[in-house]
Short mmCIF file of N, CA, C and O in Angstrom, two decimals:
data_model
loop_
_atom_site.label_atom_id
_atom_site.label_comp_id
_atom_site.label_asym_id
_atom_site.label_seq_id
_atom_site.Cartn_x
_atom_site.Cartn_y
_atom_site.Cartn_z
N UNK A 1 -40.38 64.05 -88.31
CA UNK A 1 -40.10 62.65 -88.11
C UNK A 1 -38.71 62.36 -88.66
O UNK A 1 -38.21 62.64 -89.75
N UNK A 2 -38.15 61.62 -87.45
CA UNK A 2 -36.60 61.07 -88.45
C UNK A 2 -36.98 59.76 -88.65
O UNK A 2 -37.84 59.10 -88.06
N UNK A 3 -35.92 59.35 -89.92
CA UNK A 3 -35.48 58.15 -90.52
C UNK A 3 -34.11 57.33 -89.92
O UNK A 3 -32.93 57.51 -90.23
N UNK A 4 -34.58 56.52 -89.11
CA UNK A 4 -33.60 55.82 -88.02
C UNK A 4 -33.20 54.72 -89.04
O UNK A 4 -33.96 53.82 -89.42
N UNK A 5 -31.97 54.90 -89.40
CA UNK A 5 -31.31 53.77 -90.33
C UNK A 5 -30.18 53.01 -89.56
O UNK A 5 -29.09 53.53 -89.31
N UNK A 6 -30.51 51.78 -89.22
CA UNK A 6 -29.29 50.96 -88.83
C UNK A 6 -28.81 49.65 -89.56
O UNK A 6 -29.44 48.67 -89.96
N UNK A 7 -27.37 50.01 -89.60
CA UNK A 7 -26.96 49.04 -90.40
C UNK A 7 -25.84 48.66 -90.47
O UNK A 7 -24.82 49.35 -90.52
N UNK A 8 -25.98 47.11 -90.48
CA UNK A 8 -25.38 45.86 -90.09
C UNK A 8 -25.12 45.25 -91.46
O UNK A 8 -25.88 44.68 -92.25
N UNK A 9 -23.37 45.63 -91.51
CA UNK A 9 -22.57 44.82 -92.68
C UNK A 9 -22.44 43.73 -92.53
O UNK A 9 -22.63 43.54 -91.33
N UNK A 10 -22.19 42.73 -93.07
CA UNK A 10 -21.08 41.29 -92.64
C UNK A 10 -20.00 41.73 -93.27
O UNK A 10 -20.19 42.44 -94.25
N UNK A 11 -18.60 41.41 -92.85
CA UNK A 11 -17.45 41.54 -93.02
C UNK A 11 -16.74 40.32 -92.54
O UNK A 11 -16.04 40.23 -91.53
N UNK A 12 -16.99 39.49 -93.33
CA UNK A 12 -15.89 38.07 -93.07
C UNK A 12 -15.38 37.62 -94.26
O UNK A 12 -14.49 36.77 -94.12
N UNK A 13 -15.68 37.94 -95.45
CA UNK A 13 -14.62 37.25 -97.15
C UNK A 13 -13.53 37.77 -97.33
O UNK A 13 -13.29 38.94 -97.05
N UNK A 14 -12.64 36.88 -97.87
CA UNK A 14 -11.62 37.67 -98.23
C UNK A 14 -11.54 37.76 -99.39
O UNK A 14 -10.46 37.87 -99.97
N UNK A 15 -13.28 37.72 -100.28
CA UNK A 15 -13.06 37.87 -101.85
C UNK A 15 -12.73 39.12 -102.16
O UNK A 15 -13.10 40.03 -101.42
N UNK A 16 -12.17 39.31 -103.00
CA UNK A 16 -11.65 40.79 -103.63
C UNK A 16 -12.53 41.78 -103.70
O UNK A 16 -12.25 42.95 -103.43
N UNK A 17 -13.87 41.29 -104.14
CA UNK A 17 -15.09 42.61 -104.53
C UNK A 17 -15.41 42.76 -103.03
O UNK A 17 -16.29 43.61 -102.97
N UNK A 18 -15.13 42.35 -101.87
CA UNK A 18 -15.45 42.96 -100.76
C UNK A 18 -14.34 43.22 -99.75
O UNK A 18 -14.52 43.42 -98.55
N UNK A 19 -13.23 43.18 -100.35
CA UNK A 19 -11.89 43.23 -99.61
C UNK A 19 -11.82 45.08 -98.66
O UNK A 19 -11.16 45.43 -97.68
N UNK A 20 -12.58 45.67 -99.34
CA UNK A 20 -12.52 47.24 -98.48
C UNK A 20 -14.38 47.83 -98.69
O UNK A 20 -14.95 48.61 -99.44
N UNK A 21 -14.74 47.03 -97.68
CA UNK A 21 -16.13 47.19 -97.61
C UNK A 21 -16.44 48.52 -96.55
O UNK A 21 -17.41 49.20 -96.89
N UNK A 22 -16.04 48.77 -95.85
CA UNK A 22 -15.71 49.79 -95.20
C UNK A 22 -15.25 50.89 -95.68
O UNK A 22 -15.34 51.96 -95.08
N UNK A 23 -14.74 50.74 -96.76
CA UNK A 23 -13.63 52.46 -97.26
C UNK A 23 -14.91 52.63 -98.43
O UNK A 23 -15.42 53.67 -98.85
N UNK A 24 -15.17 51.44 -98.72
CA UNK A 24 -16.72 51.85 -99.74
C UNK A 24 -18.05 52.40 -98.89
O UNK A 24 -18.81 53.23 -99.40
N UNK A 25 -18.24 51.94 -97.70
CA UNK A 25 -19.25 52.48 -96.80
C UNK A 25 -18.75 53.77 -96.25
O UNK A 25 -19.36 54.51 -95.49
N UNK A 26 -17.88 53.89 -96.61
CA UNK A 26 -17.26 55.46 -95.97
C UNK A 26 -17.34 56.97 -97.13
O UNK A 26 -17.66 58.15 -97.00
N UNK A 27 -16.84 56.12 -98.21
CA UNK A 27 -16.90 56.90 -99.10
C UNK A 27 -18.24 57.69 -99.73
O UNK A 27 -18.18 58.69 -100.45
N UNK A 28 -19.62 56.94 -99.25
CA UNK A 28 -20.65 56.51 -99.47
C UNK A 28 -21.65 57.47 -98.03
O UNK A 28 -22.69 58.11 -98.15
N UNK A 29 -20.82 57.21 -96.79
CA UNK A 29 -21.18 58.54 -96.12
C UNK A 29 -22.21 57.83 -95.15
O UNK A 29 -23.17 58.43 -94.67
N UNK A 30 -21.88 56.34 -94.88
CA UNK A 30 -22.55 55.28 -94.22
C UNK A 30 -21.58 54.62 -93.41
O UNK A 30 -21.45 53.40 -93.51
N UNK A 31 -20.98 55.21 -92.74
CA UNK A 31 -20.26 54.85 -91.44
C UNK A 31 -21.03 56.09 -90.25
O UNK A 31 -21.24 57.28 -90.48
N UNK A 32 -21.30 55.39 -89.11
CA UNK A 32 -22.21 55.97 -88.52
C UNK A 32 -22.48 55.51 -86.90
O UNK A 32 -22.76 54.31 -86.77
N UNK A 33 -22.43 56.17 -85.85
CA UNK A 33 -22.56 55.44 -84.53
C UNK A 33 -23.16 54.04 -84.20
O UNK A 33 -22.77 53.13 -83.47
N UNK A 34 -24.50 54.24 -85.18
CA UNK A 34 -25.31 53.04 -84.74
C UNK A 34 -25.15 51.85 -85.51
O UNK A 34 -25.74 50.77 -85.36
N UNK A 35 -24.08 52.25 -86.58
CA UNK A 35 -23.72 50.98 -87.03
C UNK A 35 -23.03 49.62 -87.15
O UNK A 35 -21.81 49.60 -87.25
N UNK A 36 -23.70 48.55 -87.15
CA UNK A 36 -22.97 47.17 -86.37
C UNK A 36 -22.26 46.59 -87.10
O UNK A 36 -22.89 46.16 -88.06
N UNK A 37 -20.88 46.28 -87.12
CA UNK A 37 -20.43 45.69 -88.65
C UNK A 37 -20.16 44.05 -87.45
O UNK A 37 -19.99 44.01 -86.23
N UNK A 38 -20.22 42.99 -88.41
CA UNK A 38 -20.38 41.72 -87.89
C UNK A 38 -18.80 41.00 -88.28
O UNK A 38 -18.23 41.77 -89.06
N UNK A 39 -18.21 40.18 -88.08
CA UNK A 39 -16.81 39.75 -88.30
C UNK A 39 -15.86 40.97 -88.41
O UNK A 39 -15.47 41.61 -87.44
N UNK A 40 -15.55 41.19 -89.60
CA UNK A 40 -14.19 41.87 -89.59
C UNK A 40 -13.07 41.31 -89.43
O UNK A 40 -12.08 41.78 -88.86
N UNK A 41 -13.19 40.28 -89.95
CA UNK A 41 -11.96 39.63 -89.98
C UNK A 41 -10.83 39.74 -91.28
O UNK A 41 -9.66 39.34 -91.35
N UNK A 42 -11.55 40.36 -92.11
CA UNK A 42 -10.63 40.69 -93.17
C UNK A 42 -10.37 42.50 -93.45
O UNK A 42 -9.93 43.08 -94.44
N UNK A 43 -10.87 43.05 -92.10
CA UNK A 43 -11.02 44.60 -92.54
C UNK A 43 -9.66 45.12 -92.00
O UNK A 43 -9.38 44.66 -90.89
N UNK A 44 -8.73 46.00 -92.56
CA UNK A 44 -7.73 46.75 -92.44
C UNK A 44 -7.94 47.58 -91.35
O UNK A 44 -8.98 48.14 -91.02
N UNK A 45 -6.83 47.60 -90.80
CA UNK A 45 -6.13 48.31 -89.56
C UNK A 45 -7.20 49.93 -90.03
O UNK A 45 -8.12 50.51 -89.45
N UNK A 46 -6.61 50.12 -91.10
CA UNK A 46 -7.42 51.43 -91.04
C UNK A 46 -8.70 51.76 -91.13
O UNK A 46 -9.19 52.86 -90.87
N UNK A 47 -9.44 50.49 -91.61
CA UNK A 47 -10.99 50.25 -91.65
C UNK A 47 -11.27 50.36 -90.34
O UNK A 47 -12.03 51.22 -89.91
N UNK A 48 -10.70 49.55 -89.64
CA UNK A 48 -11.17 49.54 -88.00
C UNK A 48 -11.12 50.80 -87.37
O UNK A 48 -12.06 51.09 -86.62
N UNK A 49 -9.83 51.90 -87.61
CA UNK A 49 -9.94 52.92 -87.20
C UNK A 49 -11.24 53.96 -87.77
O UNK A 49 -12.06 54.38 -86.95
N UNK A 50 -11.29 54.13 -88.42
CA UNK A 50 -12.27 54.65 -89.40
C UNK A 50 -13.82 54.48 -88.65
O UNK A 50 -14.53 55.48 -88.58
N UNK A 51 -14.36 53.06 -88.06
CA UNK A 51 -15.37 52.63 -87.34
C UNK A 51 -15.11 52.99 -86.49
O UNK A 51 -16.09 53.47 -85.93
N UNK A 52 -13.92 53.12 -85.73
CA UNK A 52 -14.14 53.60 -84.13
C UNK A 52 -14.23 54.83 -84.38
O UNK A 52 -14.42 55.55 -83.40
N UNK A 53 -14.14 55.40 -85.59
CA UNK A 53 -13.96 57.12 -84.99
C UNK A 53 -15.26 57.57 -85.50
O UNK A 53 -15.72 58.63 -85.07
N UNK A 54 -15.75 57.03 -86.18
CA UNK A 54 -17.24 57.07 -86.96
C UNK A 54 -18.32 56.32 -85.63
O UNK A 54 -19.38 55.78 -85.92
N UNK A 55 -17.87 56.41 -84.35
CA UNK A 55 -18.86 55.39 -83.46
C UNK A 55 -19.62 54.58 -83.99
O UNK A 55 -20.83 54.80 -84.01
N UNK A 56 -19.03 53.35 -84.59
CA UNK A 56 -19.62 52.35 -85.12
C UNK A 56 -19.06 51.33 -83.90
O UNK A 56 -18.30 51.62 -82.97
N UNK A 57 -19.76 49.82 -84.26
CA UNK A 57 -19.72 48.86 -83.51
C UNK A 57 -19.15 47.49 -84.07
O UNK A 57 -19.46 47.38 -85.26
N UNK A 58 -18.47 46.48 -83.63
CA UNK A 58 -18.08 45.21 -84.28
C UNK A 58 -18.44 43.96 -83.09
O UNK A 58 -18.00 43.71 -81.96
N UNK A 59 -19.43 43.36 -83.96
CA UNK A 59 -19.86 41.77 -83.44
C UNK A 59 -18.65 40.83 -83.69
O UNK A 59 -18.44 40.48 -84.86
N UNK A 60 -17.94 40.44 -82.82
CA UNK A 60 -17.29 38.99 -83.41
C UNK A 60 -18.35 37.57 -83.22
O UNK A 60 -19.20 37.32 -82.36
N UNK A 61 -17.94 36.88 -84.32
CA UNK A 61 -18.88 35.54 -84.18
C UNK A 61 -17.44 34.66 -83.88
O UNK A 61 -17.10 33.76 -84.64
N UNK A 62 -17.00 34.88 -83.20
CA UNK A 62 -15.72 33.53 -83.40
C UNK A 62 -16.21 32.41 -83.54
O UNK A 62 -15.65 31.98 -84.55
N UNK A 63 -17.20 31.30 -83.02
CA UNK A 63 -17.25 29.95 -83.42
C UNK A 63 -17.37 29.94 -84.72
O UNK A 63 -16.75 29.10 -85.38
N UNK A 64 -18.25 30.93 -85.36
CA UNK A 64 -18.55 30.26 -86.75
C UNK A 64 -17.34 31.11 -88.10
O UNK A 64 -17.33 30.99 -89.33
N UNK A 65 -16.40 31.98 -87.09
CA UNK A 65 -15.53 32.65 -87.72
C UNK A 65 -14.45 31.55 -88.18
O UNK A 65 -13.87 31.42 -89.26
N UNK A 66 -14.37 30.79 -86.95
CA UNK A 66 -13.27 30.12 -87.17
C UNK A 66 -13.46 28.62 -88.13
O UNK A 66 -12.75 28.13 -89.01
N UNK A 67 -14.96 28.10 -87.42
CA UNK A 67 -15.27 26.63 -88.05
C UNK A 67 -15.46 27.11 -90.01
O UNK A 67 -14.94 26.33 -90.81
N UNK A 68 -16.10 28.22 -90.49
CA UNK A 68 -16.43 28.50 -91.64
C UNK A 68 -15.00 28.98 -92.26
O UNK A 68 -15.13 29.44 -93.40
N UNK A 69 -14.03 28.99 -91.90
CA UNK A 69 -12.90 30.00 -92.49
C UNK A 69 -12.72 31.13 -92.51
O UNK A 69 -11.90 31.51 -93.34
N UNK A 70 -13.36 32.14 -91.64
CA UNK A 70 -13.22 33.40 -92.18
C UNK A 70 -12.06 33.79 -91.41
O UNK A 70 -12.02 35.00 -91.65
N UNK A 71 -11.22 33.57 -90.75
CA UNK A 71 -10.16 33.75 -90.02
C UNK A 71 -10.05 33.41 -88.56
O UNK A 71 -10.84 32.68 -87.95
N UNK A 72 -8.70 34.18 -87.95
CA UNK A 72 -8.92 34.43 -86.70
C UNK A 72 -9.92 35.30 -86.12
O UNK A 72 -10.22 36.23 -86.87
N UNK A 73 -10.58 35.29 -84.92
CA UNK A 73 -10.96 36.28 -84.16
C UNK A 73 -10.21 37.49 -84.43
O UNK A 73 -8.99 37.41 -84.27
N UNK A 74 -10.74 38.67 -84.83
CA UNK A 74 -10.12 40.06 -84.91
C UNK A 74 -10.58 40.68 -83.69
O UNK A 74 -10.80 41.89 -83.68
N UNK A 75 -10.77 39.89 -82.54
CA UNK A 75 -10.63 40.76 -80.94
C UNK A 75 -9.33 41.79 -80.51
O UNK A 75 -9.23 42.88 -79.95
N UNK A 76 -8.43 40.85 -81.07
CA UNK A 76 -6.95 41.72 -80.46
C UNK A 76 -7.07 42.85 -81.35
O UNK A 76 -6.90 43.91 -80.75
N UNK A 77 -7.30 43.00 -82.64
CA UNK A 77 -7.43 43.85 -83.40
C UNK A 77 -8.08 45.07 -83.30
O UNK A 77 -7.56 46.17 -83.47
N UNK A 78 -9.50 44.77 -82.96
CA UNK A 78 -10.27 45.40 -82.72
C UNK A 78 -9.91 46.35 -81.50
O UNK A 78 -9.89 47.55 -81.80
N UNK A 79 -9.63 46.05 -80.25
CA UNK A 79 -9.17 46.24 -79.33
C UNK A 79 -8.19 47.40 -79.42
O UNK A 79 -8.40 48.52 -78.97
N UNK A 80 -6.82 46.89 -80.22
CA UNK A 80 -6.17 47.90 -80.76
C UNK A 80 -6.43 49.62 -81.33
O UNK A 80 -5.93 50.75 -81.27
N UNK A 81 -7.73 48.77 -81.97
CA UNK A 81 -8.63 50.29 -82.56
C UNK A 81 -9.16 51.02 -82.41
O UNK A 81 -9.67 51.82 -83.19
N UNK A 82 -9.21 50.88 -80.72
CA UNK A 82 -10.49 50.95 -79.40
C UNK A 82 -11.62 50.80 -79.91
O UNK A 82 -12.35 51.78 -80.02
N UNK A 83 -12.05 49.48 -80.37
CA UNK A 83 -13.34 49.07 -80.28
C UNK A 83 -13.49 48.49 -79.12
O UNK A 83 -12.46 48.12 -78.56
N UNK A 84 -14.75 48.28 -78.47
CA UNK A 84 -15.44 47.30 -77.98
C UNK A 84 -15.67 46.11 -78.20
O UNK A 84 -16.61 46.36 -78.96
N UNK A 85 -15.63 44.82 -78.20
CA UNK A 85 -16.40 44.23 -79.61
C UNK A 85 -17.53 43.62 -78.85
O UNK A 85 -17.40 43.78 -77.64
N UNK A 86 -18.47 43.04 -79.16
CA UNK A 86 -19.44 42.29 -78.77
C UNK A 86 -19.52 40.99 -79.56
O UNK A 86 -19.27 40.74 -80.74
N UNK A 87 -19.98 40.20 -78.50
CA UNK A 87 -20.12 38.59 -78.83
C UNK A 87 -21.63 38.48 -79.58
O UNK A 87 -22.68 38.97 -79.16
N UNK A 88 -21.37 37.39 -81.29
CA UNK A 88 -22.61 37.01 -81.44
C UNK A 88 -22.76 35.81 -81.75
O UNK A 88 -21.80 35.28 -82.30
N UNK A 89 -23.72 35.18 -81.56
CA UNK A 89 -23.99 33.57 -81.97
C UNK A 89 -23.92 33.07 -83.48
O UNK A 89 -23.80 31.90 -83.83
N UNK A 90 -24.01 34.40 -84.44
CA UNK A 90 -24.26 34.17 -85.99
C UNK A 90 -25.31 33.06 -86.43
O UNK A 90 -26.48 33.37 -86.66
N UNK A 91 -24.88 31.82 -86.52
CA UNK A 91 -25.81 30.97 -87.25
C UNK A 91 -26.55 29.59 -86.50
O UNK A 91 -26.74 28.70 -87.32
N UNK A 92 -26.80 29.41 -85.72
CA UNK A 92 -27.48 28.67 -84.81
C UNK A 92 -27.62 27.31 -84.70
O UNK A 92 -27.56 26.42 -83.85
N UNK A 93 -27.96 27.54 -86.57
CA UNK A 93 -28.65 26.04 -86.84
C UNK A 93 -27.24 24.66 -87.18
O UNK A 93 -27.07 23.50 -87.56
N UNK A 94 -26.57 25.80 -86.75
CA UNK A 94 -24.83 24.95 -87.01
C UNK A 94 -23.84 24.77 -86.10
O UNK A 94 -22.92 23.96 -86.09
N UNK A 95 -24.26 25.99 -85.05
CA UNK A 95 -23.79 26.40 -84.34
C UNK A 95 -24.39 26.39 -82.83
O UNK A 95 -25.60 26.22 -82.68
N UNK A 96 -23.39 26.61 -81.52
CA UNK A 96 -24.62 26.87 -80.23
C UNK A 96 -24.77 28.13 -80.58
O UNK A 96 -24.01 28.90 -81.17
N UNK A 97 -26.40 28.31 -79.91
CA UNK A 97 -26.84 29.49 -79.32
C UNK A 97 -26.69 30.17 -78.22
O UNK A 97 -26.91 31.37 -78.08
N UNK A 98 -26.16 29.07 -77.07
CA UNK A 98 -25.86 29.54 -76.19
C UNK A 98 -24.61 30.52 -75.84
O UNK A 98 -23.55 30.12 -76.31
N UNK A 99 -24.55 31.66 -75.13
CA UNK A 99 -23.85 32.61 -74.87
C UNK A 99 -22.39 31.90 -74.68
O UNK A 99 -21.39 31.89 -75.40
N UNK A 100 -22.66 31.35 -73.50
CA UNK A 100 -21.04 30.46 -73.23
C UNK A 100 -20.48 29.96 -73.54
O UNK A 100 -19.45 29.76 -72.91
N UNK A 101 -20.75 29.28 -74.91
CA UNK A 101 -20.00 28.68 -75.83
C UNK A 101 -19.21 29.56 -76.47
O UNK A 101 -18.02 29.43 -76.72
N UNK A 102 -20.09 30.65 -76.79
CA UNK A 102 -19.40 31.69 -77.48
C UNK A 102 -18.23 32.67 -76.89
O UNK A 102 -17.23 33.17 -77.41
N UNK A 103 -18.72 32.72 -75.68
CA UNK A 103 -17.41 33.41 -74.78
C UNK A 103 -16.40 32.45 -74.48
O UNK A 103 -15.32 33.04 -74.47
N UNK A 104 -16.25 31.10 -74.19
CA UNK A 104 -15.15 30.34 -73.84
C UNK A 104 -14.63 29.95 -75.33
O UNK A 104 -13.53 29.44 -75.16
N UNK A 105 -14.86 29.96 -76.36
CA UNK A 105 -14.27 30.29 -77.53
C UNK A 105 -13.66 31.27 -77.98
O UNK A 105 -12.46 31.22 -78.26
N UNK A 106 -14.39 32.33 -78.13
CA UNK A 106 -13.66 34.10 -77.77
C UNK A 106 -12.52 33.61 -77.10
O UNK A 106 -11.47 33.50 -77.74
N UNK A 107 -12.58 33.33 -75.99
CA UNK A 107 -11.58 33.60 -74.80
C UNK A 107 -10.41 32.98 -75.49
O UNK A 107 -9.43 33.59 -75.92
N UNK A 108 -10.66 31.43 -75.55
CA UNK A 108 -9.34 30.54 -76.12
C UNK A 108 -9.05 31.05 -77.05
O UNK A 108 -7.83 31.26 -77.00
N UNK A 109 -9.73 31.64 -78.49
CA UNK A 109 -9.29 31.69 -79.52
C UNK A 109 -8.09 33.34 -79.28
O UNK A 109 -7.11 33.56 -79.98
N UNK A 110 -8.40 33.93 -78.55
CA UNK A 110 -7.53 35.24 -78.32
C UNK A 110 -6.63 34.72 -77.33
O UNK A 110 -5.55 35.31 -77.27
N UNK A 111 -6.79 33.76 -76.52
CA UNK A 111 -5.40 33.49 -75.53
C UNK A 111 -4.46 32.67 -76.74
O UNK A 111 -3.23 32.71 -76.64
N UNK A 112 -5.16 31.86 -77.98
CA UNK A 112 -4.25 31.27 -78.46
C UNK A 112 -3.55 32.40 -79.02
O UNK A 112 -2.38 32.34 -78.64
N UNK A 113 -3.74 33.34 -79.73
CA UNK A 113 -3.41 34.49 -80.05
C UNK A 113 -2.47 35.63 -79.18
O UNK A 113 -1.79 36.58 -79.57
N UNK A 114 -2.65 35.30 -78.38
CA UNK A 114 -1.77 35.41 -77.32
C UNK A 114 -0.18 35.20 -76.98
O UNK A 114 0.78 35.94 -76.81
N UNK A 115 -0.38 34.07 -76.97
CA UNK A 115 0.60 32.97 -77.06
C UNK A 115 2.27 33.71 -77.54
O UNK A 115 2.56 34.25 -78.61
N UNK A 116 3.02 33.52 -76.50
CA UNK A 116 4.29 34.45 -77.24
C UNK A 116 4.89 33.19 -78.06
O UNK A 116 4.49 32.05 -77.82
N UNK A 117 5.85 33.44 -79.00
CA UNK A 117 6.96 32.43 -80.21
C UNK A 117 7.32 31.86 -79.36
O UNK A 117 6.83 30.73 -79.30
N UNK A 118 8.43 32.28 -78.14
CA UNK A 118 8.71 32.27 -76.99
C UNK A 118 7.98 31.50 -75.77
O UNK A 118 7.51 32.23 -74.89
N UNK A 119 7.83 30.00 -75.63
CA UNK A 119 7.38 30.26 -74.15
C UNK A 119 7.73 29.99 -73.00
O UNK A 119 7.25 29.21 -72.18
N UNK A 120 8.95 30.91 -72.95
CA UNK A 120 9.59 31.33 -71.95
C UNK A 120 9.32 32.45 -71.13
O UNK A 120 9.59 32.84 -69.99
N UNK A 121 8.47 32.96 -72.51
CA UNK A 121 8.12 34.44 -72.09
C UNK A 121 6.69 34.55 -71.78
O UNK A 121 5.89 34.04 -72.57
N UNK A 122 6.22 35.23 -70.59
CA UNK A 122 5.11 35.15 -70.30
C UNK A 122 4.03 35.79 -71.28
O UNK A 122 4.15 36.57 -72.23
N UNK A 123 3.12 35.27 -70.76
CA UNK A 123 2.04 35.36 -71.71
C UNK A 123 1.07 36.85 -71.31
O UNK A 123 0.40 36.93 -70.28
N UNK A 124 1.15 37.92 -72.31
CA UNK A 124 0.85 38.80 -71.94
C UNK A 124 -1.04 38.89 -72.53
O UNK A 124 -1.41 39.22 -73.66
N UNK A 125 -1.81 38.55 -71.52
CA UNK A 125 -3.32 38.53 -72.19
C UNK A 125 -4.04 39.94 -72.80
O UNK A 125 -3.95 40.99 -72.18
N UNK A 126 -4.63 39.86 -73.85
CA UNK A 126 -5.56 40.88 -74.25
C UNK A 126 -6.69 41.05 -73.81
O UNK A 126 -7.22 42.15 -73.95
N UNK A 127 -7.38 39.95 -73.15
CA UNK A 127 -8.19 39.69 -72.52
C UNK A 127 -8.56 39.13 -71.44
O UNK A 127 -7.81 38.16 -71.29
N UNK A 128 -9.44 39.20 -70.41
CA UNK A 128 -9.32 38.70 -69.28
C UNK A 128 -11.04 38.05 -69.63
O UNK A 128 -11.68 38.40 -70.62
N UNK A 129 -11.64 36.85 -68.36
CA UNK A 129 -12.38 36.69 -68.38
C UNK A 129 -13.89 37.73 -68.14
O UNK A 129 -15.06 37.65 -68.52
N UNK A 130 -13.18 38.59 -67.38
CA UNK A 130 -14.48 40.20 -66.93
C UNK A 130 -14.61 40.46 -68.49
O UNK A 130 -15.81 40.33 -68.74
N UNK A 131 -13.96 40.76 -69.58
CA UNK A 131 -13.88 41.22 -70.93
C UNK A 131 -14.67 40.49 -71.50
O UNK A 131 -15.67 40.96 -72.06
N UNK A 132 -14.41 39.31 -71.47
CA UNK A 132 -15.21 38.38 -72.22
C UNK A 132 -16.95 38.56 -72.03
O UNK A 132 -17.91 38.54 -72.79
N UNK A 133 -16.75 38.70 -70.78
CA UNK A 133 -18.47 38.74 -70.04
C UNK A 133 -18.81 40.01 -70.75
O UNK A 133 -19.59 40.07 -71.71
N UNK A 134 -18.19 41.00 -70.23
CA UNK A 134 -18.93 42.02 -70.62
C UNK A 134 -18.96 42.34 -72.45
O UNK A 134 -19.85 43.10 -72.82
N UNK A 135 -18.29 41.93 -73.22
CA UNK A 135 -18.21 41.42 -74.80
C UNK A 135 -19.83 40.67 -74.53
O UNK A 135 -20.70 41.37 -75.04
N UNK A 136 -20.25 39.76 -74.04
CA UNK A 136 -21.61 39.00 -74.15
C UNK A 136 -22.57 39.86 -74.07
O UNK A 136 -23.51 39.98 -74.85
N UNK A 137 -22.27 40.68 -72.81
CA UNK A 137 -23.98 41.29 -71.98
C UNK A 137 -23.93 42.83 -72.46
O UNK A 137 -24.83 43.60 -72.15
#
């Protein structure tokens, strides 16, 4: 018989005792395919690499990433790291549950991100709406 362990960090503080929650789950020998880390909005370029190469997974919650403080959406980021990311609703009772709220948020919050200094200069997207969908389903 195996012992099917899955496990789902949150990664959204930017308090200090959890500032490299990842290089501690690594060190620890708990980075792992099936594992879901949730925000990541404060995890290092190299944390992210580290999960993609460890086939791990990252939920963005953007509505409640952004309304609670935990930052920007780390989609572009993620992306960068070749993650996937997947869309989640996080907290419900504050938040919609519904899917589409959550993807037309995603969406804006990475087109604002987007956005060149410049706008003269076109706007080069990280995301398209097919992305977004398939981030949901």
């Amino acid at each position: 018989m195996k012992l099917l362990l899955i496990l789902i960090a949150t990664l959204a503080t930017a308090a200090p005792a959890f500032a490299q929650d990842i290089t501690t789950l690594d060190k620890l020998g708990l980075l792992a395919p099936r594992c879901t880390y949730v925000h990541g909005n404060e995890t290092t370029s190299d944390e992210l690499k580290r999960i993609s190469a460890t086939g791990g997974h990252v939920s963005v919650a953007a509505y409640s990433e952004m309304l609670m403080g935990h930052g920007k959406p780390p989609v572009r980021r993620l992306l960068a790291a070749g993650l996937h990311p997947s869309l989640s609703a996080d907290i419900v009772t504050s938040m919609p549950g519904d899917m589409f709220s959550h993807m037309r948020v995603t969406y804006t919050a990475t087109r604002m991100q987007d956005l060149p200094e410049d706008r003269g200069t076109p706007i080069q997207e990280s995301v398209d709406a097919a992305d977004i969908l398939a981030m949901a389903t």
